[in-house]
PDB file of C-alpha atoms and ligand atoms in Angstrom:
ATOM      1  CA  MET X   1       0.000   0.000   0.000  1.00 39.00           C
ATOM      2  CA  ALA X   2       2.865   2.322   0.824  1.00 39.00           C
ATOM      3  CA  ILE X   3       3.897   2.099  -2.817  1.00 41.00           C
ATOM      4  CA  CYS X   4       0.582   3.547  -3.948  1.00 44.00           C
ATOM      5  CA  ARG X   5       0.605   6.356  -1.437  1.00 45.00           C
ATOM      6  CA  LYS X   6       4.132   7.330  -2.359  1.00 48.00           C
ATOM      7  CA  ASN X   7       3.334   7.344  -6.047  1.00 50.00           C
ATOM      8  CA  SER X   8       0.193   9.405  -5.717  1.00 48.00           C
ATOM      9  CA  GLU X   9       2.001  11.953  -3.542  1.00 49.00           C
ATOM     10  CA  LYS X  10       4.587  12.281  -6.237  1.00 53.00           C
ATOM     11  CA  VAL X  11       1.893  12.759  -8.870  1.00 51.00           C
ATOM     12  CA  ASN X  12       0.196  15.487  -6.856  1.00 49.00           C
ATOM     13  CA  GLN X  13       3.423  17.407  -6.576  1.00 50.00           C
ATOM     14  CA  GLU X  14       3.834  17.506 -10.358  1.00 58.00           C
ATOM     15  CA  LYS X  15       3.349  20.885 -11.941  1.00 59.00           C
ATOM     16  CA  THR X  16      -0.020  21.545 -13.434  1.00 89.00           C
ATOM     17  CA  TYR X  17      -0.509  22.507 -17.038  1.00 95.00           C
ATOM     18  CA  LEU X  18      -3.481  24.763 -16.386  1.00 92.00           C
ATOM     19  CA  ASN X  19      -3.370  27.783 -18.737  1.00 93.00           C
ATOM     20  CA  LYS X  20      -0.470  26.258 -20.656  1.00 96.00           C
ATOM     21  CA  PRO X  21      -0.902  25.131 -24.280  1.00 98.00           C
ATOM     22  CA  ALA X  22      -0.466  21.434 -23.502  1.00 98.00           C
ATOM     23  CA  VAL X  23      -1.729  18.519 -25.612  1.00 98.00           C
ATOM     24  CA  ILE X  24      -1.911  15.089 -24.029  1.00 98.00           C
ATOM     25  CA  LEU X  25      -1.366  12.016 -26.237  1.00 98.00           C
ATOM     26  CA  GLU X  26      -2.308   8.410 -25.482  1.00 98.00           C
ATOM     27  CA  SER X  27       0.020   5.424 -25.815  1.00 98.00           C
ATOM     28  CA  THR X  28      -2.242   2.426 -26.544  1.00 96.00           C
ATOM     29  CA  ILE X  29      -1.799   3.346 -30.167  1.00 95.00           C
ATOM     30  CA  ILE X  30       1.959   2.765 -29.671  1.00 97.00           C
ATOM     31  CA  THR X  31       1.648  -0.604 -27.910  1.00 97.00           C
ATOM     32  CA  HIS X  32      -1.554  -2.046 -29.382  1.00 94.00           C
ATOM     33  CA  GLY X  33      -2.396   0.080 -32.417  1.00 92.00           C
ATOM     34  CA  MET X  34       0.616  -0.046 -34.747  1.00 93.00           C
ATOM     35  CA  PRO X  35       3.583  -2.338 -35.453  1.00 92.00           C
ATOM     36  CA  TYR X  36       7.184  -1.507 -34.482  1.00 96.00           C
ATOM     37  CA  PRO X  37       9.017   0.612 -35.663  1.00 97.00           C
ATOM     38  CA  THR X  38       6.160   2.546 -37.311  1.00 96.00           C
ATOM     39  CA  ASN X  39       4.540   3.037 -33.883  1.00 97.00           C
ATOM     40  CA  VAL X  40       7.624   4.850 -32.546  1.00 98.00           C
ATOM     41  CA  GLU X  41       8.133   6.950 -35.684  1.00 98.00           C
ATOM     42  CA  VAL X  42       4.488   8.013 -35.646  1.00 98.00           C
ATOM     43  CA  ALA X  43       4.467   8.827 -31.920  1.00 98.00           C
ATOM     44  CA  LEU X  44       7.476  11.106 -32.383  1.00 98.00           C
ATOM     45  CA  ALA X  45       6.059  12.690 -35.549  1.00 98.00           C
ATOM     46  CA  VAL X  46       2.762  13.392 -33.781  1.00 98.00           C
ATOM     47  CA  GLU X  47       4.605  15.157 -30.964  1.00 98.00           C
ATOM     48  CA  GLU X  48       6.427  17.236 -33.580  1.00 98.00           C
ATOM     49  CA  GLU X  49       3.129  18.331 -35.166  1.00 98.00           C
ATOM     50  CA  VAL X  50       1.961  19.586 -31.765  1.00 98.00           C
ATOM     51  CA  ARG X  51       5.229  21.486 -31.213  1.00 98.00           C
ATOM     52  CA  LYS X  52       4.973  23.137 -34.640  1.00 98.00           C
ATOM     53  CA  GLN X  53       1.746  24.797 -33.472  1.00 98.00           C
ATOM     54  CA  GLY X  54       3.509  26.262 -30.430  1.00 98.00           C
ATOM     55  CA  ALA X  55       2.022  23.713 -28.019  1.00 98.00           C
ATOM     56  CA  ILE X  56       3.550  21.181 -25.613  1.00 98.00           C
ATOM     57  CA  PRO X  57       3.087  17.469 -26.471  1.00 98.00           C
ATOM     58  CA  LEU X  58       2.764  15.072 -23.512  1.00 98.00           C
ATOM     59  CA  THR X  59       2.554  11.361 -24.306  1.00 98.00           C
ATOM     60  CA  THR X  60       1.465   9.377 -21.242  1.00 98.00           C
ATOM     61  CA  ALA X  61       2.127   5.852 -19.974  1.00 98.00           C
ATOM     62  CA  PHE X  62       3.115   3.935 -16.855  1.00 98.00           C
ATOM     63  CA  ILE X  63       6.700   2.665 -16.838  1.00 97.00           C
ATOM     64  CA  LYS X  64       7.251   0.039 -14.149  1.00 97.00           C
ATOM     65  CA  GLY X  65       4.175   1.391 -12.410  1.00 98.00           C
ATOM     66  CA  GLU X  66       5.277   5.007 -12.444  1.00 97.00           C
ATOM     67  CA  LEU X  67       3.038   7.518 -14.165  1.00 97.00           C
ATOM     68  CA  LYS X  68       4.783   9.494 -16.895  1.00 97.00           C
ATOM     69  CA  VAL X  69       3.167  12.619 -18.247  1.00 97.00           C
ATOM     70  CA  GLY X  70       5.423  13.423 -21.175  1.00 97.00           C
ATOM     71  CA  LEU X  71       7.506  10.419 -22.211  1.00 97.00           C
ATOM     72  CA  THR X  72      11.094  10.908 -23.342  1.00 97.00           C
ATOM     73  CA  LYS X  73      12.166   9.684 -26.781  1.00 98.00           C
ATOM     74  CA  GLU X  74      13.901   6.729 -25.097  1.00 98.00           C
ATOM     75  CA  GLU X  75      10.754   5.830 -23.169  1.00 98.00           C
ATOM     76  CA  ILE X  76       8.671   5.910 -26.362  1.00 98.00           C
ATOM     77  CA  GLU X  77      11.229   3.626 -28.029  1.00 98.00           C
ATOM     78  CA  TYR X  78      11.151   1.297 -24.990  1.00 98.00           C
ATOM     79  CA  LEU X  79       7.339   1.062 -25.002  1.00 98.00           C
ATOM     80  CA  GLY X  80       7.240   0.627 -28.764  1.00 98.00           C
ATOM     81  CA  LYS X  81       9.446  -2.486 -28.526  1.00 97.00           C
ATOM     82  CA  ALA X  82       8.258  -3.900 -25.189  1.00 97.00           C
ATOM     83  CA  LYS X  83       6.182  -7.074 -25.131  1.00 94.00           C
ATOM     84  CA  GLY X  84       3.270  -7.750 -22.789  1.00 94.00           C
ATOM     85  CA  VAL X  85       2.530  -4.112 -21.993  1.00 98.00           C
ATOM     86  CA  VAL X  86      -0.842  -3.742 -20.233  1.00 98.00           C
ATOM     87  CA  LYS X  87      -3.493  -1.762 -22.086  1.00 97.00           C
ATOM     88  CA  ALA X  88      -4.688   0.338 -19.150  1.00 98.00           C
ATOM     89  CA  SER X  89      -8.127   1.853 -18.887  1.00 98.00           C
ATOM     90  CA  ARG X  90      -9.730   3.437 -15.767  1.00 98.00           C
ATOM     91  CA  ARG X  91     -10.133   0.117 -13.948  1.00 98.00           C
ATOM     92  CA  ASP X  92      -6.462  -0.885 -14.376  1.00 98.00           C
ATOM     93  CA  ILE X  93      -4.678   2.106 -12.796  1.00 98.00           C
ATOM     94  CA  GLY X  94      -4.332   0.832  -9.220  1.00 98.00           C
ATOM     95  CA  TYR X  95      -3.338  -2.639 -10.392  1.00 98.00           C
ATOM     96  CA  VAL X  96      -0.623  -1.301 -12.703  1.00 98.00           C
ATOM     97  CA  VAL X  97       0.851   1.054 -10.073  1.00 98.00           C
ATOM     98  CA  ALA X  98       0.767  -1.471  -7.228  1.00 98.00           C
ATOM     99  CA  ASN X  99       2.439  -4.183  -9.317  1.00 98.00           C
ATOM    100  CA  LYS X 100       4.926  -1.798 -10.985  1.00 98.00           C
ATOM    101  CA  LEU X 101       3.821  -2.786 -14.477  1.00 98.00           C
ATOM    102  CA  ASP X 102       4.481  -1.225 -17.858  1.00 98.00           C
ATOM    103  CA  ALA X 103       1.200   0.051 -19.243  1.00 98.00           C
ATOM    104  CA  SER X 104      -0.016   2.171 -22.097  1.00 98.00           C
ATOM    105  CA  THR X 105      -3.046   4.390 -21.574  1.00 98.00           C
ATOM    106  CA  THR X 106      -6.336   4.203 -23.459  1.00 98.00           C
ATOM    107  CA  VAL X 107      -8.448   7.272 -24.182  1.00 98.00           C
ATOM    108  CA  ALA X 108     -10.332   6.856 -20.886  1.00 98.00           C
ATOM    109  CA  CYS X 109      -7.155   6.495 -18.849  1.00 98.00           C
ATOM    110  CA  THR X 110      -5.448   9.387 -20.642  1.00 98.00           C
ATOM    111  CA  MET X 111      -8.457  11.629 -19.947  1.00 98.00           C
ATOM    112  CA  ILE X 112      -8.167  10.873 -16.215  1.00 98.00           C
ATOM    113  CA  ILE X 113      -4.491  11.844 -16.276  1.00 98.00           C
ATOM    114  CA  ALA X 114      -5.234  14.993 -18.299  1.00 98.00           C
ATOM    115  CA  LYS X 115      -7.817  16.100 -15.746  1.00 96.00           C
ATOM    116  CA  LYS X 116      -5.367  15.504 -12.904  1.00 96.00           C
ATOM    117  CA  PHE X 117      -2.763  17.711 -14.572  1.00 96.00           C
ATOM    118  CA  GLY X 118      -5.010  20.499 -15.828  1.00 96.00           C
ATOM    119  CA  ILE X 119      -4.600  19.543 -19.502  1.00 98.00           C
ATOM    120  CA  LYS X 120      -7.620  20.542 -21.604  1.00 98.00           C
ATOM    121  CA  VAL X 121      -6.764  19.124 -25.033  1.00 98.00           C
ATOM    122  CA  PHE X 122      -6.138  15.530 -26.084  1.00 98.00           C
ATOM    123  CA  ALA X 123      -5.339  14.269 -29.583  1.00 98.00           C
ATOM    124  CA  THR X 124      -5.879  10.663 -30.606  1.00 98.00           C
ATOM    125  CA  GLY X 125      -6.783   8.640 -33.689  1.00 96.00           C
ATOM    126  CA  GLY X 126      -9.974   6.870 -32.782  1.00 94.00           C
ATOM    127  CA  ILE X 127     -11.934   6.393 -29.578  1.00 96.00           C
ATOM    128  CA  GLY X 128     -13.539   3.243 -28.281  1.00 96.00           C
ATOM    129  CA  GLY X 129     -17.317   2.995 -28.533  1.00 97.00           C
ATOM    130  CA  VAL X 130     -20.267   0.645 -28.623  1.00 98.00           C
ATOM    131  CA  HIS X 131     -19.147  -2.433 -30.532  1.00 96.00           C
ATOM    132  CA  ARG X 132     -21.285  -4.060 -33.221  1.00 95.00           C
ATOM    133  CA  ASP X 133     -23.677  -6.488 -31.574  1.00 94.00           C
ATOM    134  CA  GLY X 134     -23.010  -4.498 -28.379  1.00 95.00           C
ATOM    135  CA  GLU X 135     -26.688  -4.765 -27.468  1.00 94.00           C
ATOM    136  CA  ASN X 136     -25.944  -8.471 -26.844  1.00 96.00           C
ATOM    137  CA  THR X 137     -22.293  -8.537 -25.821  1.00 94.00           C
ATOM    138  CA  MET X 138     -22.478  -5.345 -23.686  1.00 96.00           C
ATOM    139  CA  ASP X 139     -19.080  -4.439 -25.161  1.00 96.00           C
ATOM    140  CA  ILE X 140     -19.096  -0.688 -24.658  1.00 97.00           C
ATOM    141  CA  SER X 141     -15.731   1.033 -24.236  1.00 97.00           C
ATOM    142  CA  ALA X 142     -15.021   2.757 -20.918  1.00 98.00           C
ATOM    143  CA  ASP X 143     -13.876   5.650 -23.138  1.00 98.00           C
ATOM    144  CA  LEU X 144     -17.487   6.735 -23.607  1.00 98.00           C
ATOM    145  CA  GLU X 145     -18.253   6.831 -19.890  1.00 98.00           C
ATOM    146  CA  GLU X 146     -15.154   8.914 -19.219  1.00 98.00           C
ATOM    147  CA  PHE X 147     -16.458  11.962 -21.066  1.00 98.00           C
ATOM    148  CA  SER X 148     -18.964  12.634 -18.288  1.00 97.00           C
ATOM    149  CA  LYS X 149     -16.288  12.187 -15.624  1.00 98.00           C
ATOM    150  CA  SER X 150     -13.268  14.067 -16.984  1.00 98.00           C
ATOM    151  CA  ASN X 151     -13.407  17.576 -18.384  1.00 97.00           C
ATOM    152  CA  VAL X 152     -11.086  17.058 -21.349  1.00 98.00           C
ATOM    153  CA  ASN X 153     -11.604  17.865 -25.033  1.00 98.00           C
ATOM    154  CA  VAL X 154     -10.691  14.924 -27.237  1.00 98.00           C
ATOM    155  CA  ILE X 155      -9.918  15.332 -30.930  1.00 98.00           C
ATOM    156  CA  CYS X 156     -10.372  12.207 -33.029  1.00 98.00           C
ATOM    157  CA  ALA X 157     -11.177  11.357 -36.650  1.00 98.00           C
ATOM    158  CA  GLY X 158     -14.601   9.986 -35.753  1.00 97.00           C
ATOM    159  CA  PRO X 159     -15.765   6.624 -34.453  1.00 95.00           C
ATOM    160  CA  LYS X 160     -14.113   3.883 -36.453  1.00 91.00           C
ATOM    161  CA  ALA X 161     -16.438   1.873 -38.656  1.00 87.00           C
ATOM    162  CA  ILE X 162     -15.462  -1.304 -36.719  1.00 91.00           C
ATOM    163  CA  LEU X 163     -17.950   0.055 -34.147  1.00 96.00           C
ATOM    164  CA  ASP X 164     -21.727   0.423 -34.112  1.00 97.00           C
ATOM    165  CA  VAL X 165     -21.533   4.113 -34.980  1.00 97.00           C
ATOM    166  CA  GLY X 166     -25.232   4.875 -34.456  1.00 97.00           C
ATOM    167  CA  ARG X 167     -25.298   3.412 -30.957  1.00 98.00           C
ATOM    168  CA  THR X 168     -21.977   5.077 -30.080  1.00 98.00           C
ATOM    169  CA  LEU X 169     -23.489   8.457 -30.940  1.00 98.00           C
ATOM    170  CA  GLU X 170     -26.685   7.647 -29.014  1.00 98.00           C
ATOM    171  CA  TYR X 171     -24.634   6.711 -25.960  1.00 98.00           C
ATOM    172  CA  LEU X 172     -22.782  10.038 -26.045  1.00 98.00           C
ATOM    173  CA  GLU X 173     -26.059  11.902 -26.458  1.00 98.00           C
ATOM    174  CA  THR X 174     -27.540  10.154 -23.417  1.00 98.00           C
ATOM    175  CA  LYS X 175     -24.497  11.173 -21.386  1.00 97.00           C
ATOM    176  CA  GLY X 176     -24.938  14.780 -22.529  1.00 98.00           C
ATOM    177  CA  ILE X 177     -21.602  14.965 -24.284  1.00 98.00           C
ATOM    178  CA  ALA X 178     -20.988  17.651 -26.914  1.00 98.00           C
ATOM    179  CA  VAL X 179     -19.927  15.979 -30.158  1.00 98.00           C
ATOM    180  CA  ILE X 180     -18.643  18.721 -32.444  1.00 98.00           C
ATOM    181  CA  GLY X 181     -17.815  18.290 -36.120  1.00 98.00           C
ATOM    182  CA  TYR X 182     -14.819  20.424 -37.091  1.00 98.00           C
ATOM    183  CA  GLN X 183     -15.634  21.953 -40.469  1.00 98.00           C
ATOM    184  CA  THR X 184     -17.951  19.056 -41.257  1.00 98.00           C
ATOM    185  CA  ASP X 185     -21.717  18.556 -41.195  1.00 97.00           C
ATOM    186  CA  THR X 186     -21.608  14.769 -41.126  1.00 97.00           C
ATOM    187  CA  VAL X 187     -19.841  12.435 -38.724  1.00 98.00           C
ATOM    188  CA  PRO X 188     -16.495  11.313 -40.182  1.00 97.00           C
ATOM    189  CA  LEU X 189     -15.806   7.597 -39.778  1.00 95.00           C
ATOM    190  CA  PHE X 190     -12.055   7.579 -39.266  1.00 95.00           C
ATOM    191  CA  TYR X 191     -10.929   6.297 -42.687  1.00 93.00           C
ATOM    192  CA  THR X 192     -13.682   8.168 -44.498  1.00 94.00           C
ATOM    193  CA  ARG X 193     -14.600  11.856 -44.323  1.00 96.00           C
ATOM    194  CA  GLU X 194     -18.364  11.618 -44.503  1.00 94.00           C
ATOM    195  CA  SER X 195     -21.261   9.420 -43.413  1.00 95.00           C
ATOM    196  CA  GLU X 196     -25.019   9.258 -43.232  1.00 95.00           C
ATOM    197  CA  TYR X 197     -24.859  10.498 -39.610  1.00 97.00           C
ATOM    198  CA  LYS X 198     -25.440  14.208 -39.187  1.00 97.00           C
ATOM    199  CA  CYS X 199     -23.331  16.337 -36.823  1.00 97.00           C
ATOM    200  CA  GLU X 200     -25.713  18.196 -34.543  1.00 96.00           C
ATOM    201  CA  GLN X 201     -22.943  20.677 -33.780  1.00 98.00           C
ATOM    202  CA  THR X 202     -20.377  22.051 -36.210  1.00 98.00           C
ATOM    203  CA  ALA X 203     -17.463  24.411 -35.529  1.00 98.00           C
ATOM    204  CA  SER X 204     -16.271  26.507 -38.451  1.00 97.00           C
ATOM    205  CA  SER X 205     -12.885  27.504 -37.003  1.00 98.00           C
ATOM    206  CA  VAL X 206     -10.486  26.853 -34.130  1.00 98.00           C
ATOM    207  CA  GLU X 207     -11.666  30.131 -32.544  1.00 98.00           C
ATOM    208  CA  ASN X 208     -15.264  28.924 -32.728  1.00 98.00           C
ATOM    209  CA  LEU X 209     -14.294  25.574 -31.209  1.00 98.00           C
ATOM    210  CA  ALA X 210     -12.493  27.298 -28.328  1.00 98.00           C
ATOM    211  CA  GLN X 211     -15.532  29.518 -27.712  1.00 98.00           C
ATOM    212  CA  ILE X 212     -17.854  26.515 -27.424  1.00 98.00           C
ATOM    213  CA  ILE X 213     -15.477  24.809 -24.976  1.00 98.00           C
ATOM    214  CA  LYS X 214     -15.059  27.956 -22.874  1.00 97.00           C
ATOM    215  CA  CYS X 215     -18.834  28.488 -22.730  1.00 98.00           C
ATOM    216  CA  ASN X 216     -19.410  24.886 -21.592  1.00 97.00           C
ATOM    217  CA  ASP X 217     -16.763  25.366 -18.883  1.00 97.00           C
ATOM    218  CA  GLU X 218     -18.117  28.741 -17.754  1.00 97.00           C
ATOM    219  CA  PHE X 219     -21.558  27.182 -17.517  1.00 98.00           C
ATOM    220  CA  GLY X 220     -20.082  24.647 -15.114  1.00 97.00           C
ATOM    221  CA  LEU X 221     -20.913  21.544 -17.134  1.00 97.00           C
ATOM    222  CA  ASN X 222     -17.626  20.017 -15.999  1.00 96.00           C
ATOM    223  CA  GLN X 223     -17.423  17.304 -18.639  1.00 97.00           C
ATOM    224  CA  GLY X 224     -15.469  16.501 -21.763  1.00 98.00           C
ATOM    225  CA  SER X 225     -16.307  17.032 -25.405  1.00 98.00           C
ATOM    226  CA  LEU X 226     -15.549  15.026 -28.518  1.00 98.00           C
ATOM    227  CA  ILE X 227     -14.288  16.870 -31.568  1.00 98.00           C
ATOM    228  CA  LEU X 228     -14.557  15.106 -34.914  1.00 98.00           C
ATOM    229  CA  ASN X 229     -11.829  16.076 -37.370  1.00 98.00           C
ATOM    230  CA  PRO X 230     -12.164  14.394 -40.793  1.00 98.00           C
ATOM    231  CA  ILE X 231      -9.130  12.635 -42.280  1.00 98.00           C
ATOM    232  CA  PRO X 232      -7.364  14.714 -45.007  1.00 98.00           C
ATOM    233  CA  PHE X 233      -9.078  14.049 -48.327  1.00 97.00           C
ATOM    234  CA  GLU X 234      -5.980  12.672 -50.095  1.00 97.00           C
ATOM    235  CA  ASP X 235      -5.537   9.918 -47.480  1.00 96.00           C
ATOM    236  CA  SER X 236      -9.159   8.867 -47.025  1.00 96.00           C
ATOM    237  CA  LEU X 237     -10.221   5.401 -48.150  1.00 94.00           C
ATOM    238  CA  GLU X 238     -13.190   4.152 -50.150  1.00 91.00           C
ATOM    239  CA  PRO X 239     -16.035   3.147 -47.793  1.00 90.00           C
ATOM    240  CA  GLN X 240     -16.661  -0.040 -49.829  1.00 91.00           C
ATOM    241  CA  VAL X 241     -13.041  -1.186 -49.409  1.00 90.00           C
ATOM    242  CA  MET X 242     -13.117  -0.489 -45.683  1.00 90.00           C
ATOM    243  CA  ASN X 243     -16.489  -2.088 -45.061  1.00 91.00           C
ATOM    244  CA  LYS X 244     -15.392  -5.291 -46.792  1.00 93.00           C
ATOM    245  CA  ALA X 245     -12.217  -5.473 -44.675  1.00 94.00           C
ATOM    246  CA  ILE X 246     -14.160  -4.784 -41.466  1.00 93.00           C
ATOM    247  CA  ASP X 247     -16.772  -7.430 -42.254  1.00 94.00           C
ATOM    248  CA  GLU X 248     -14.043 -10.014 -42.870  1.00 96.00           C
ATOM    249  CA  ALA X 249     -12.225  -9.010 -39.675  1.00 96.00           C
ATOM    250  CA  LEU X 250     -15.446  -9.364 -37.655  1.00 95.00           C
ATOM    251  CA  VAL X 251     -16.105 -12.852 -39.045  1.00 95.00           C
ATOM    252  CA  GLU X 252     -12.592 -13.948 -38.078  1.00 96.00           C
ATOM    253  CA  MET X 253     -12.898 -12.355 -34.634  1.00 96.00           C
ATOM    254  CA  ASN X 254     -16.095 -14.259 -33.908  1.00 94.00           C
ATOM    255  CA  LYS X 255     -14.601 -17.504 -35.235  1.00 96.00           C
ATOM    256  CA  LYS X 256     -11.604 -17.087 -32.908  1.00 97.00           C
ATOM    257  CA  GLY X 257     -13.857 -16.160 -29.987  1.00 96.00           C
ATOM    258  CA  ILE X 258     -11.965 -12.938 -29.255  1.00 96.00           C
ATOM    259  CA  ASN X 259     -13.595 -10.715 -26.656  1.00 94.00           C
ATOM    260  CA  GLY X 260     -12.947  -8.117 -23.926  1.00 95.00           C
ATOM    261  CA  LYS X 261     -10.038  -5.728 -24.261  1.00 95.00           C
ATOM    262  CA  GLU X 262      -8.530  -7.786 -27.120  1.00 95.00           C
ATOM    263  CA  VAL X 263     -11.373  -6.863 -29.476  1.00 95.00           C
ATOM    264  CA  THR X 264     -10.179  -3.404 -30.533  1.00 93.00           C
ATOM    265  CA  PRO X 265      -6.465  -4.325 -31.040  1.00 93.00           C
ATOM    266  CA  PHE X 266      -7.473  -7.458 -32.992  1.00 95.00           C
ATOM    267  CA  LEU X 267      -9.783  -5.586 -35.347  1.00 94.00           C
ATOM    268  CA  LEU X 268      -7.268  -2.777 -35.882  1.00 90.00           C
ATOM    269  CA  SER X 269      -4.433  -5.093 -36.894  1.00 92.00           C
ATOM    270  CA  LYS X 270      -6.673  -7.347 -39.002  1.00 94.00           C
ATOM    271  CA  VAL X 271      -7.955  -4.376 -40.988  1.00 93.00           C
ATOM    272  CA  VAL X 272      -4.346  -3.294 -41.651  1.00 92.00           C
ATOM    273  CA  ASP X 273      -3.588  -6.803 -43.018  1.00 93.00           C
ATOM    274  CA  LEU X 274      -6.732  -6.938 -45.141  1.00 94.00           C
ATOM    275  CA  THR X 275      -6.118  -3.528 -46.721  1.00 92.00           C
ATOM    276  CA  LYS X 276      -2.442  -4.468 -47.313  1.00 91.00           C
ATOM    277  CA  GLY X 277      -1.226  -1.659 -45.090  1.00 90.00           C
ATOM    278  CA  LYS X 278      -3.301   1.022 -46.798  1.00 91.00           C
ATOM    279  CA  SER X 279      -5.322   1.646 -43.653  1.00 91.00           C
ATOM    280  CA  LEU X 280      -2.094   2.156 -41.683  1.00 93.00           C
ATOM    281  CA  GLU X 281      -1.093   5.001 -44.029  1.00 94.00           C
ATOM    282  CA  SER X 282      -4.480   6.610 -43.470  1.00 95.00           C
ATOM    283  CA  ASN X 283      -4.188   6.116 -39.725  1.00 95.00           C
ATOM    284  CA  ILE X 284      -0.852   7.955 -39.672  1.00 96.00           C
ATOM    285  CA  SER X 285      -2.183  10.835 -41.732  1.00 98.00           C
ATOM    286  CA  LEU X 286      -5.282  11.370 -39.585  1.00 98.00           C
ATOM    287  CA  ILE X 287      -3.394  11.253 -36.296  1.00 98.00           C
ATOM    288  CA  LYS X 288      -0.987  13.932 -37.466  1.00 98.00           C
ATOM    289  CA  ASN X 289      -3.948  15.973 -38.666  1.00 98.00           C
ATOM    290  CA  ASN X 290      -5.578  15.645 -35.232  1.00 98.00           C
ATOM    291  CA  ALA X 291      -2.337  16.640 -33.509  1.00 98.00           C
ATOM    292  CA  ARG X 292      -2.192  19.821 -35.621  1.00 98.00           C
ATOM    293  CA  LEU X 293      -5.733  20.796 -34.692  1.00 98.00           C
ATOM    294  CA  ALA X 294      -5.103  19.929 -31.034  1.00 99.00           C
ATOM    295  CA  GLY X 295      -1.989  22.134 -30.963  1.00 98.00           C
ATOM    296  CA  LYS X 296      -3.915  25.051 -32.466  1.00 98.00           C
ATOM    297  CA  LEU X 297      -6.813  24.557 -30.045  1.00 98.00           C
ATOM    298  CA  ALA X 298      -4.533  24.362 -26.998  1.00 98.00           C
ATOM    299  CA  VAL X 299      -2.897  27.672 -28.025  1.00 98.00           C
ATOM    300  CA  GLU X 300      -6.307  29.268 -28.674  1.00 98.00           C
ATOM    301  CA  LEU X 301      -7.720  28.167 -25.318  1.00 98.00           C
ATOM    302  CA  CYS X 302      -4.854  29.934 -23.533  1.00 97.00           C
ATOM    303  CA  LYS X 303      -5.813  33.295 -25.044  1.00 95.00           C
ATOM    304  CA  LYS X 304      -7.827  35.488 -22.687  1.00 81.00           C
TER     305      LYS X 304
HETATM  306  N1  PSU O 401      -9.695   2.953 -31.856  1.00 51.49           N
HETATM  307  C1  PSU O 401      -8.816   3.220 -32.815  1.00 51.49           C
HETATM  308  N2  PSU O 401      -7.502   3.193 -32.534  1.00 51.49           N
HETATM  309  C2  PSU O 401      -7.032   2.917 -31.276  1.00 51.49           C
HETATM  310  C3  PSU O 401      -7.997   2.650 -30.252  1.00 51.49           C
HETATM  311  C4  PSU O 401      -9.295   2.680 -30.577  1.00 51.49           C
HETATM  312  O1  PSU O 401      -9.199   3.464 -33.934  1.00 51.49           O
HETATM  313  O2  PSU O 401      -5.823   2.894 -31.050  1.00 51.49           O
HETATM  314  C5  PSU O 401      -7.516   2.392 -28.848  1.00 51.49           C
HETATM  315  C6  PSU O 401      -7.611   3.689 -28.000  1.00 51.49           C
HETATM  316  O3  PSU O 401      -6.532   3.736 -27.092  1.00 51.49           O
HETATM  317  C7  PSU O 401      -8.915   3.498 -27.261  1.00 51.49           C
HETATM  318  C8  PSU O 401      -8.921   2.001 -27.032  1.00 51.49           C
HETATM  319  O4  PSU O 401      -9.006   4.229 -26.060  1.00 51.49           O
HETATM  320  O5  PSU O 401      -8.356   1.441 -28.214  1.00 51.49           O
HETATM  321  C9  PSU O 401     -10.311   1.479 -26.782  1.00 51.49           C
HETATM  322  O6  PSU O 401     -10.255   0.153 -26.397  1.00 51.49           O
HETATM  323  P1  PSU O 401     -11.573  -0.567 -25.831  1.00 51.49           P
HETATM  324  O7  PSU O 401     -12.522  -0.634 -26.994  1.00 51.49           O
HETATM  325  O8  PSU O 401     -11.100  -1.904 -25.371  1.00 51.49           O
HETATM  326  O9  PSU O 401     -12.058   0.296 -24.702  1.00 51.49           O
HETATM  327 MN1   MN O 402     -14.507  -3.421 -24.817  1.00 51.49          MN
END
């Protein structure tokens, strides 16, 4: 127990990033989302995109149970190569710290850390959501629940089409979470820019986005928002190609009986195989694009 107390004291002493243009970045994408060495190259490139906007990139993870807010290049390299790293969500934090484990952070876990350190902006690729057939399996990512607990603004490229997009959006609506399309009227679906789902809220500019966030905060809503930033046109994929790959991946997943926290990593890597790496290229492009917007937003939010 002493280990936990000591660690949390240390965490509380860390400087806060309130009123600083900081962008937090998750690490599950490094350990469970992309193969080595691409994962490391992309993590470093994403940090660079944030810096170019005048903001501070902070990639988070637990190394041997110790929380790191802002990994060094060496630590990113270490995580990128390491085997058996825990994919940590909200429920896993105490377990990882107490047992001094290496763990990457999911969107939910990264939001908790961001809140603790006063970081308002978070860039990622995709978030977890309600899985297809979720009405039977009850597979709903803890990411969705976190938006009503942690006041952090998450920029992603939309719910990935491996999910039940309609139910994911319904879930967020029930929780009262602002889902804001950035310069788009329809919900982007990660690899594709448009969909049949309408965005109820659209922001025309970074200034507009910052205003919405500030107004929610001033109103005391005290919860996160989800910003949908469509993949750059030149790197988007054909919906037909993607849907075919996803359908095949789902069939194989069910055949293999994969469930729980393995579902998302399995589907992500299977889709990369089935599209012969094309989806990986798109993934890289959209993450960098999200990092750019996050950097701009973090700078904008610091303006009085
Ligand atoms: N979706 C993606 N790419 C990812 C993830 C989701 O398109 O890398 C990762 C994120 O870290 C997210 C996590 O928080 O998977 C969700 O996992 P689960 O569905 O088990 O909650
Ligand atoms: Mn799940």
